[in-house]
Amino acid sequence: MRNSTDIMTQSFNSTLVCDRSDIAQQLVEQLSGTMFEVTNQSASLPKLAMKQLEFTGMFILAVRNCDSDMMALIDMLLRQQPMPVVIFTDAYDAQVEKQAIQLGVSAYVVDGLQPHRVLPLLSTARNRFLQQQTMREQVQSLETKLAERKIIDRAKGVLMQQRQCSEDEAYRLLRTTAMNQNMRLAMLAKQVLATANLLETHSHP
């Protein structure tokens, strides 16, 4: 899975699914030579979903009607590879719009496929996606740090009980051992807990 840094440093390209050949040709020509140049194209979303896509910087869906089945396929594609998605559709469907928002679709445009609007919309969608990815990564990082802090606190408790030492002394022992063994503190803490659990299991057959 690629993060926002990968996407910002990759040269952009687009995958286009369009059910009208004239509109598809128009989009391909309009995006040629831009950062959103079309490198993958299909007239059918189900057919595209069966392929193994190369890295795609932008996913563009331009169809007369966007339905729940299409949203399910987009969900599948996004699980394989997070990317900004822009949907152009002629007909408004409140349920589909709600699904698109839940999936994190960057732009859902109804009856707005106008040549002068395409590039600004794609650029805005890309920036919105990158911002959302950055926020997700920050949240994940915070959650990981909190989980690791809990593990370290539990390991300190084990050492305090085993060695009859203070919390500061237990933490210094963990930190010094981790440095000497070139390990992350949280990884060492997990080993301390695993060893303590193993000893407890053997002492209570």
Coordinates of N, CA and C in Angstrom, one line a residue:
M1 N 0.8 -1.2 0.0 CA 0.0 0.0 0.0 C 0.9 1.2 0.0
R2 N 0.5 2.2 -0.8 CA 1.3 3.4 -0.9 C 0.8 4.5 0.0
N3 N 1.7 5.3 0.6 CA 1.2 6.4 1.4 C 1.3 7.7 0.6
S4 N 0.9 8.8 1.3 CA 0.9 10.1 0.6 C 2.2 10.5 0.1
T5 N 3.3 10.1 0.8 CA 4.6 10.5 0.3 C 4.9 9.8 -1.1
D6 N 4.5 8.6 -1.2 CA 4.7 7.8 -2.4 C 4.0 8.6 -3.6
I7 N 2.8 9.0 -3.3 CA 2.0 9.6 -4.4 C 2.5 10.9 -4.8
M8 N 3.0 11.7 -3.8 CA 3.5 13.0 -4.1 C 4.8 12.9 -4.9
T9 N 5.6 11.8 -4.7 CA 6.9 11.7 -5.4 C 6.7 11.0 -6.7
Q10 N 5.6 10.2 -6.9 CA 5.4 9.5 -8.2 C 5.0 10.5 -9.3
S11 N 5.4 10.2 -10.5 CA 4.9 10.9 -11.6 C 3.4 10.5 -11.8
F12 N 2.5 11.4 -11.9 CA 1.1 11.1 -11.9 C 0.7 10.5 -13.2
N13 N -0.3 9.6 -13.1 CA -1.0 9.1 -14.3 C -2.4 8.8 -13.9
S14 N -3.3 8.6 -14.9 CA -4.7 8.4 -14.5 C -5.2 7.1 -15.2
T15 N -6.2 6.5 -14.5 CA -7.0 5.4 -15.0 C -8.4 6.0 -15.3
L16 N -8.8 5.8 -16.6 CA -10.1 6.3 -17.0 C -11.1 5.2 -17.3
V17 N -12.3 5.3 -16.7 CA -13.4 4.4 -17.1 C -14.5 5.4 -17.6
C18 N -14.8 5.2 -18.9 CA -15.9 6.0 -19.5 C -16.7 5.2 -20.5
D19 N -18.0 5.3 -20.3 CA -18.9 4.5 -21.1 C -19.3 5.1 -22.5
R20 N -18.7 6.3 -22.8 CA -19.0 6.9 -24.1 C -17.6 7.2 -24.8
S21 N -17.5 6.7 -26.0 CA -16.2 6.7 -26.7 C -15.8 8.2 -27.0
D22 N -16.8 9.0 -27.3 CA -16.5 10.4 -27.7 C -16.0 11.2 -26.5
I23 N -16.6 11.0 -25.3 CA -16.2 11.7 -24.1 C -14.8 11.1 -23.6
A24 N -14.6 9.8 -23.8 CA -13.4 9.2 -23.4 C -12.2 9.8 -24.2
Q25 N -12.4 9.9 -25.5 CA -11.4 10.5 -26.4 C -11.2 12.0 -26.0
Q26 N -12.2 12.7 -25.7 CA -12.0 14.1 -25.3 C -11.2 14.2 -24.1
L27 N -11.4 13.3 -23.1 CA -10.7 13.4 -21.8 C -9.2 13.0 -22.1
V28 N -9.0 11.9 -22.8 CA -7.7 11.5 -23.1 C -6.9 12.6 -23.8
E29 N -7.4 13.3 -24.8 CA -6.8 14.4 -25.4 C -6.5 15.5 -24.5
Q30 N -7.5 15.9 -23.7 CA -7.4 17.0 -22.8 C -6.3 16.8 -21.7
L31 N -6.2 15.5 -21.3 CA -5.2 15.2 -20.2 C -3.8 14.9 -20.7
S32 N -3.7 14.7 -22.0 CA -2.4 14.3 -22.6 C -1.4 15.4 -22.3
G33 N -0.2 15.1 -21.8 CA 0.8 16.0 -21.6 C 0.7 16.7 -20.2
T34 N -0.4 16.4 -19.5 CA -0.5 16.9 -18.1 C -0.1 15.9 -17.1
M35 N -0.1 16.3 -15.8 CA 0.2 15.3 -14.8 C -0.8 14.2 -14.6
F36 N -2.0 14.4 -15.2 CA -3.0 13.4 -15.1 C -3.2 12.6 -16.4
E37 N -2.2 12.5 -17.2 CA -2.3 11.8 -18.4 C -2.8 10.4 -18.3
V38 N -3.7 10.0 -19.2 CA -4.4 8.7 -19.1 C -3.5 7.6 -19.6
T39 N -3.2 6.6 -18.7 CA -2.4 5.5 -19.1 C -3.1 4.1 -19.0
N40 N -4.2 4.1 -18.4 CA -5.1 2.9 -18.3 C -6.5 3.4 -18.7
Q41 N -7.2 2.6 -19.6 CA -8.5 3.1 -20.0 C -9.4 1.9 -20.3
S42 N -10.7 2.0 -19.9 CA -11.7 1.0 -20.2 C -13.0 1.6 -20.3
A43 N -13.9 0.9 -21.0 CA -15.3 1.4 -21.1 C -16.2 0.7 -20.1
S44 N -15.6 -0.2 -19.3 CA -16.4 -0.9 -18.3 C -15.6 -1.1 -17.0
L45 N -16.3 -0.7 -15.9 CA -15.6 -0.8 -14.6 C -15.4 -2.2 -14.2
P46 N -16.4 -3.1 -14.4 CA -16.2 -4.5 -14.1 C -15.0 -5.2 -14.8
K47 N -14.8 -4.8 -16.1 CA -13.7 -5.4 -16.8 C -12.4 -4.8 -16.2
L48 N -12.4 -3.6 -15.9 CA -11.1 -3.0 -15.4 C -10.8 -3.6 -14.0
A49 N -11.8 -3.8 -13.2 CA -11.6 -4.4 -11.9 C -11.0 -5.8 -11.9
M50 N -11.1 -6.5 -13.0 CA -10.5 -7.8 -13.2 C -9.0 -7.7 -13.5
K51 N -8.6 -6.5 -13.9 CA -7.2 -6.4 -14.3 C -6.3 -6.1 -13.1
Q52 N -5.0 -6.3 -13.2 CA -4.0 -5.9 -12.2 C -3.5 -4.6 -12.6
L53 N -4.0 -3.5 -12.0 CA -3.6 -2.2 -12.4 C -2.2 -1.9 -11.9
E54 N -1.4 -1.2 -12.8 CA -0.2 -0.6 -12.4 C -0.5 0.6 -11.4
F55 N 0.5 1.2 -10.8 CA 0.3 2.3 -9.9 C -0.5 3.4 -10.7
T56 N -1.6 3.9 -10.1 CA -2.4 4.9 -10.6 C -2.5 6.1 -9.7
G57 N -2.2 7.3 -10.2 CA -2.2 8.4 -9.4 C -3.6 9.0 -9.3
M58 N -4.5 8.7 -10.2 CA -5.8 9.3 -10.2 C -6.8 8.3 -10.9
F59 N -8.0 8.1 -10.4 CA -9.0 7.3 -11.0 C -10.2 8.1 -11.4
I60 N -10.5 8.1 -12.7 CA -11.6 8.9 -13.2 C -12.7 8.0 -13.7
L61 N -13.9 8.2 -13.2 CA -15.1 7.5 -13.7 C -16.0 8.4 -14.3
A62 N -16.3 8.3 -15.6 CA -17.2 9.2 -16.3 C -18.3 8.4 -17.0
V63 N -19.5 8.3 -16.3 CA -20.5 7.4 -16.8 C -21.9 8.2 -16.8
R64 N -22.8 7.6 -17.6 CA -24.1 8.2 -17.6 C -24.8 8.1 -16.2
N65 N -24.7 6.8 -15.7 CA -25.4 6.5 -14.4 C -24.4 5.8 -13.5
C66 N -24.2 6.3 -12.3 CA -23.3 5.6 -11.3 C -24.2 4.9 -10.3
D67 N -24.0 3.6 -10.1 CA -24.9 2.8 -9.2 C -24.1 2.2 -8.1
S68 N -24.8 1.5 -7.2 CA -24.2 0.8 -6.1 C -23.2 -0.3 -6.5
D69 N -23.5 -1.0 -7.6 CA -22.6 -2.0 -8.0 C -21.2 -1.4 -8.4
M70 N -21.2 -0.2 -9.0 CA -20.0 0.5 -9.3 C -19.3 0.9 -8.1
M71 N -20.0 1.4 -7.1 CA -19.4 1.8 -5.8 C -18.7 0.6 -5.1
A72 N -19.3 -0.6 -5.2 CA -18.7 -1.8 -4.6 C -17.4 -2.1 -5.3
L73 N -17.4 -2.0 -6.6 CA -16.1 -2.2 -7.4 C -15.0 -1.2 -7.0
I74 N -15.5 0.1 -6.9 CA -14.5 1.1 -6.5 C -14.0 0.8 -5.1
D75 N -14.8 0.4 -4.2 CA -14.4 0.0 -2.9 C -13.3 -1.1 -3.0
M76 N -13.5 -2.1 -3.8 CA -12.5 -3.2 -4.0 C -11.2 -2.6 -4.5
L77 N -11.3 -1.7 -5.5 CA -10.1 -1.1 -6.1 C -9.3 -0.3 -5.0
L78 N -10.1 0.5 -4.2 CA -9.4 1.3 -3.2 C -8.8 0.5 -2.1
R79 N -9.4 -0.7 -1.8 CA -8.7 -1.5 -0.8 C -7.4 -2.1 -1.3
Q80 N -7.3 -2.3 -2.6 CA -6.0 -2.7 -3.2 C -5.0 -1.6 -3.3
Q81 N -5.5 -0.4 -3.6 CA -4.6 0.7 -3.8 C -5.3 2.0 -3.5
P82 N -5.1 2.7 -2.4 CA -5.7 4.0 -2.1 C -5.2 5.0 -3.2
M83 N -6.2 5.8 -3.7 CA -5.9 6.8 -4.7 C -7.1 7.8 -4.8
P84 N -6.8 9.0 -5.3 CA -7.9 9.9 -5.5 C -8.9 9.4 -6.5
V85 N -10.2 9.5 -6.3 CA -11.2 9.1 -7.2 C -12.1 10.3 -7.6
V86 N -12.3 10.5 -8.8 CA -13.2 11.6 -9.3 C -14.3 10.9 -10.1
I87 N -15.6 11.2 -9.8 CA -16.7 10.6 -10.5 C -17.5 11.7 -11.2
F88 N -17.6 11.5 -12.5 CA -18.5 12.4 -13.3 C -19.7 11.6 -13.7
T89 N -20.9 12.0 -13.4 CA -22.1 11.3 -13.8 C -23.2 12.2 -14.2
D90 N -24.0 11.8 -15.1 CA -25.1 12.6 -15.6 C -26.3 12.7 -14.6
A91 N -26.5 11.6 -13.9 CA -27.7 11.5 -13.1 C -27.4 11.5 -11.6
Y92 N -28.1 12.2 -10.8 CA -27.9 12.3 -9.4 C -28.6 11.2 -8.7
D93 N -27.9 10.5 -7.7 CA -28.5 9.5 -6.9 C -28.0 9.7 -5.5
A94 N -28.9 10.0 -4.6 CA -28.5 10.4 -3.2 C -27.8 9.2 -2.5
Q95 N -28.3 8.0 -2.7 CA -27.7 6.8 -2.1 C -26.3 6.6 -2.6
V96 N -26.1 6.7 -3.9 CA -24.7 6.5 -4.5 C -23.8 7.6 -4.0
E97 N -24.3 8.9 -3.9 CA -23.5 9.9 -3.4 C -23.0 9.7 -1.9
K98 N -24.0 9.1 -1.1 CA -23.6 8.8 0.3 C -22.6 7.7 0.3
Q99 N -22.7 6.7 -0.6 CA -21.7 5.6 -0.6 C -20.3 6.2 -1.1
A100 N -20.4 7.1 -2.0 CA -19.1 7.7 -2.5 C -18.4 8.5 -1.4
I101 N -19.1 9.2 -0.6 CA -18.6 9.9 0.5 C -18.0 9.0 1.5
Q102 N -18.7 7.9 1.8 CA -18.2 6.9 2.8 C -16.9 6.2 2.4
L103 N -16.8 6.0 1.0 CA -15.6 5.4 0.5 C -14.4 6.4 0.4
G104 N -14.7 7.6 0.6 CA -13.6 8.6 0.5 C -13.4 9.1 -0.9
V105 N -14.4 9.0 -1.8 CA -14.2 9.6 -3.1 C -14.0 11.0 -3.1
S106 N -13.0 11.5 -3.8 CA -12.5 12.9 -3.7 C -13.4 13.9 -4.3
A107 N -14.1 13.5 -5.3 CA -15.1 14.4 -6.0 C -16.2 13.6 -6.7
Y108 N -17.4 14.1 -6.4 CA -18.6 13.4 -7.0 C -19.3 14.5 -7.8
V109 N -19.2 14.6 -9.1 CA -19.7 15.7 -9.9 C -20.9 15.2 -10.8
V110 N -22.0 15.9 -10.6 CA -23.2 15.6 -11.4 C -23.4 16.6 -12.5
D111 N -23.5 16.1 -13.7 CA -23.7 16.9 -14.9 C -22.8 18.1 -14.9
G112 N -21.5 17.8 -14.7 CA -20.5 18.9 -14.7 C -19.2 18.6 -15.5
L113 N -19.3 17.7 -16.4 CA -18.2 17.3 -17.2 C -17.9 18.3 -18.3
Q114 N -17.4 19.5 -17.9 CA -17.1 20.6 -18.8 C -15.6 20.7 -19.0
P115 N -15.1 20.8 -20.2 CA -13.7 20.8 -20.5 C -12.9 21.7 -19.6
H116 N -13.4 23.0 -19.4 CA -12.6 23.9 -18.6 C -12.6 23.6 -17.1
R117 N -13.4 22.7 -16.7 CA -13.5 22.4 -15.2 C -12.7 21.1 -14.9
V118 N -12.3 20.3 -15.9 CA -11.8 19.0 -15.6 C -10.4 19.1 -14.8
L119 N -9.5 19.8 -15.3 CA -8.2 19.9 -14.7 C -8.2 20.5 -13.3
P120 N -9.0 21.6 -13.1 CA -9.1 22.1 -11.7 C -9.7 21.2 -10.8
L121 N -10.7 20.4 -11.2 CA -11.4 19.4 -10.4 C -10.4 18.3 -10.0
L122 N -9.6 17.8 -11.0 CA -8.7 16.8 -10.7 C -7.6 17.2 -9.7
S123 N -7.1 18.4 -9.9 CA -6.1 19.0 -9.0 C -6.6 19.1 -7.6
T124 N -7.8 19.6 -7.5 CA -8.4 19.8 -6.1 C -8.6 18.4 -5.5
A125 N -9.1 17.5 -6.3 CA -9.3 16.1 -5.8 C -8.0 15.5 -5.3
R126 N -7.0 15.7 -6.0 CA -5.6 15.1 -5.6 C -5.2 15.8 -4.3
N127 N -5.3 17.1 -4.2 CA -4.9 17.8 -3.0 C -5.7 17.3 -1.8
R128 N -7.0 17.2 -2.0 CA -7.9 16.7 -0.9 C -7.5 15.3 -0.5
F129 N -7.2 14.5 -1.4 CA -6.8 13.1 -1.1 C -5.5 13.1 -0.3
L130 N -4.5 13.8 -0.7 CA -3.2 13.8 0.0 C -3.4 14.4 1.4
Q131 N -4.3 15.4 1.6 CA -4.5 15.9 2.9 C -5.2 14.8 3.8
Q132 N -6.1 14.1 3.2 CA -6.8 13.1 4.0 C -5.8 11.9 4.3
Q133 N -5.0 11.6 3.4 CA -4.0 10.5 3.6 C -3.0 10.9 4.8
T134 N -2.6 12.2 4.7 CA -1.7 12.7 5.7 C -2.3 12.6 7.1
M135 N -3.6 13.0 7.2 CA -4.3 13.0 8.4 C -4.5 11.5 8.9
R136 N -4.8 10.6 8.0 CA -4.9 9.2 8.4 C -3.6 8.6 9.0
E137 N -2.5 9.0 8.3 CA -1.2 8.5 8.7 C -0.8 9.1 10.1
Q138 N -1.2 10.4 10.4 CA -1.0 11.0 11.7 C -1.8 10.3 12.8
V139 N -3.0 9.9 12.5 CA -3.9 9.2 13.4 C -3.3 7.8 13.7
Q140 N -2.9 7.1 12.6 CA -2.3 5.8 12.8 C -1.0 5.8 13.6
S141 N -0.2 6.9 13.4 CA 1.0 7.0 14.1 C 0.7 7.2 15.6
L142 N -0.3 8.1 15.9 CA -0.6 8.4 17.2 C -1.1 7.1 17.9
E143 N -2.0 6.4 17.2 CA -2.6 5.1 17.8 C -1.4 4.1 18.1
T144 N -0.5 4.0 17.2 CA 0.7 3.1 17.4 C 1.5 3.5 18.6
K145 N 1.7 4.8 18.7 CA 2.5 5.3 19.9 C 1.8 5.0 21.2
L146 N 0.5 5.2 21.2 CA -0.3 5.0 22.4 C -0.3 3.5 22.8
A147 N -0.4 2.6 21.8 CA -0.4 1.2 22.0 C 1.0 0.8 22.5
E148 N 2.0 1.3 22.0 CA 3.4 1.0 22.4 C 3.6 1.5 23.8
R149 N 3.1 2.7 24.1 CA 3.3 3.2 25.5 C 2.6 2.3 26.5
K150 N 1.4 1.7 26.2 CA 0.8 0.8 27.1 C 1.6 -0.5 27.3
I151 N 2.2 -1.0 26.2 CA 3.1 -2.2 26.3 C 4.3 -1.9 27.2
I152 N 4.9 -0.7 27.0 CA 6.1 -0.4 27.8 C 5.7 -0.2 29.2
D153 N 4.6 0.4 29.5 CA 4.2 0.5 30.9 C 3.9 -0.8 31.6
R154 N 3.4 -1.8 30.8 CA 3.1 -3.1 31.4 C 4.5 -3.8 31.7
A155 N 5.4 -3.6 30.7 CA 6.8 -4.2 30.9 C 7.5 -3.6 32.1
K156 N 7.3 -2.3 32.3 CA 7.9 -1.7 33.5 C 7.3 -2.3 34.7
G157 N 6.0 -2.5 34.7 CA 5.4 -3.1 35.9 C 5.9 -4.5 36.2
V158 N 6.2 -5.3 35.2 CA 6.8 -6.6 35.4 C 8.1 -6.5 36.0
L159 N 9.0 -5.6 35.5 CA 10.3 -5.5 36.0 C 10.3 -5.0 37.4
M160 N 9.4 -4.0 37.7 CA 9.3 -3.5 39.1 C 9.0 -4.6 40.1
Q161 N 8.1 -5.5 39.6 CA 7.7 -6.6 40.5 C 8.8 -7.6 40.7
Q162 N 9.5 -7.9 39.5 CA 10.5 -8.9 39.5 C 11.8 -8.5 40.3
R163 N 12.2 -7.2 40.1 CA 13.4 -6.7 40.7 C 13.2 -5.8 41.9
Q164 N 11.9 -5.6 42.3 CA 11.6 -4.7 43.4 C 12.3 -3.4 43.2
C165 N 12.1 -2.8 42.1 CA 12.7 -1.5 41.8 C 11.7 -0.4 41.5
S166 N 12.1 0.8 41.4 CA 11.2 1.9 41.1 C 10.8 1.9 39.6
E167 N 9.8 2.7 39.3 CA 9.4 2.9 37.9 C 10.5 3.5 37.0
D168 N 11.2 4.5 37.6 CA 12.3 5.1 36.8 C 13.4 4.1 36.6
E169 N 13.7 3.3 37.6 CA 14.8 2.3 37.4 C 14.4 1.3 36.4
A170 N 13.1 0.8 36.4 CA 12.6 -0.1 35.4 C 12.7 0.4 34.0
Y171 N 12.3 1.7 33.9 CA 12.4 2.3 32.5 C 13.8 2.5 32.0
R172 N 14.7 2.9 32.9 CA 16.1 3.0 32.5 C 16.7 1.6 32.1
L173 N 16.3 0.6 32.8 CA 16.8 -0.8 32.5 C 16.3 -1.1 31.1
L174 N 15.0 -0.9 30.8 CA 14.5 -1.2 29.5 C 15.2 -0.4 28.4
R175 N 15.3 0.9 28.6 CA 16.0 1.8 27.6 C 17.4 1.4 27.4
T176 N 18.2 1.1 28.4 CA 19.6 0.7 28.3 C 19.7 -0.6 27.5
T177 N 18.9 -1.6 27.9 CA 18.9 -2.9 27.2 C 18.5 -2.8 25.8
A178 N 17.5 -2.0 25.5 CA 17.1 -1.8 24.1 C 18.2 -1.2 23.3
M179 N 18.9 -0.2 23.8 CA 20.0 0.4 23.1 C 21.2 -0.5 22.9
N180 N 21.5 -1.3 23.9 CA 22.6 -2.3 23.8 C 22.3 -3.4 22.8
Q181 N 21.0 -3.7 22.7 CA 20.7 -4.8 21.7 C 20.2 -4.2 20.4
N182 N 20.3 -2.9 20.2 CA 19.8 -2.3 19.0 C 18.4 -2.6 18.6
M183 N 17.5 -2.5 19.7 CA 16.1 -2.9 19.5 C 15.3 -1.6 19.8
R184 N 14.1 -1.6 19.2 CA 13.1 -0.6 19.6 C 12.6 -0.9 21.0
L185 N 12.3 0.1 21.7 CA 11.9 -0.1 23.1 C 10.6 -0.9 23.2
A186 N 9.7 -0.6 22.3 CA 8.4 -1.3 22.4 C 8.6 -2.8 22.0
M187 N 9.6 -3.1 21.1 CA 9.8 -4.5 20.8 C 10.4 -5.3 22.0
L188 N 11.3 -4.6 22.7 CA 11.9 -5.2 23.9 C 10.8 -5.4 25.0
A189 N 10.0 -4.5 25.1 CA 8.9 -4.6 26.1 C 8.0 -5.8 25.8
K190 N 7.7 -6.0 24.5 CA 6.9 -7.2 24.1 C 7.6 -8.5 24.5
Q191 N 8.9 -8.5 24.4 CA 9.7 -9.7 24.7 C 9.6 -9.9 26.3
V192 N 9.7 -8.8 27.0 CA 9.7 -8.9 28.5 C 8.3 -9.5 28.9
L193 N 7.2 -9.0 28.3 CA 5.9 -9.5 28.6 C 5.7 -11.0 28.2
A194 N 6.3 -11.3 27.0 CA 6.1 -12.7 26.5 C 6.9 -13.6 27.5
T195 N 8.1 -13.2 27.9 CA 8.8 -14.1 28.8 C 8.1 -14.2 30.2
A196 N 7.6 -13.1 30.6 CA 6.8 -13.2 31.9 C 5.6 -14.1 31.8
N197 N 4.9 -14.0 30.7 CA 3.7 -14.9 30.5 C 4.1 -16.4 30.4
L198 N 5.3 -16.6 29.8 CA 5.8 -18.0 29.7 C 6.2 -18.5 31.0
L199 N 6.8 -17.7 31.8 CA 7.2 -18.2 33.2 C 6.0 -18.4 34.1
E200 N 5.0 -17.5 33.9 CA 3.8 -17.7 34.7 C 3.0 -19.0 34.3
T201 N 3.0 -19.3 33.0 CA 2.4 -20.5 32.5 C 3.0 -21.7 33.1
H202 N 4.4 -21.7 33.1 CA 5.1 -22.9 33.6 C 5.0 -23.1 35.1
S203 N 4.8 -21.9 35.8 CA 4.7 -22.0 37.2 C 3.4 -22.4 37.7
H204 N 2.4 -22.4 36.8 CA 1.0 -22.8 37.1 C 0.5 -23.9 36.1
P205 N 1.1 -25.1 36.2 CA 0.7 -26.2 35.2 C -0.8 -26.5 35.3

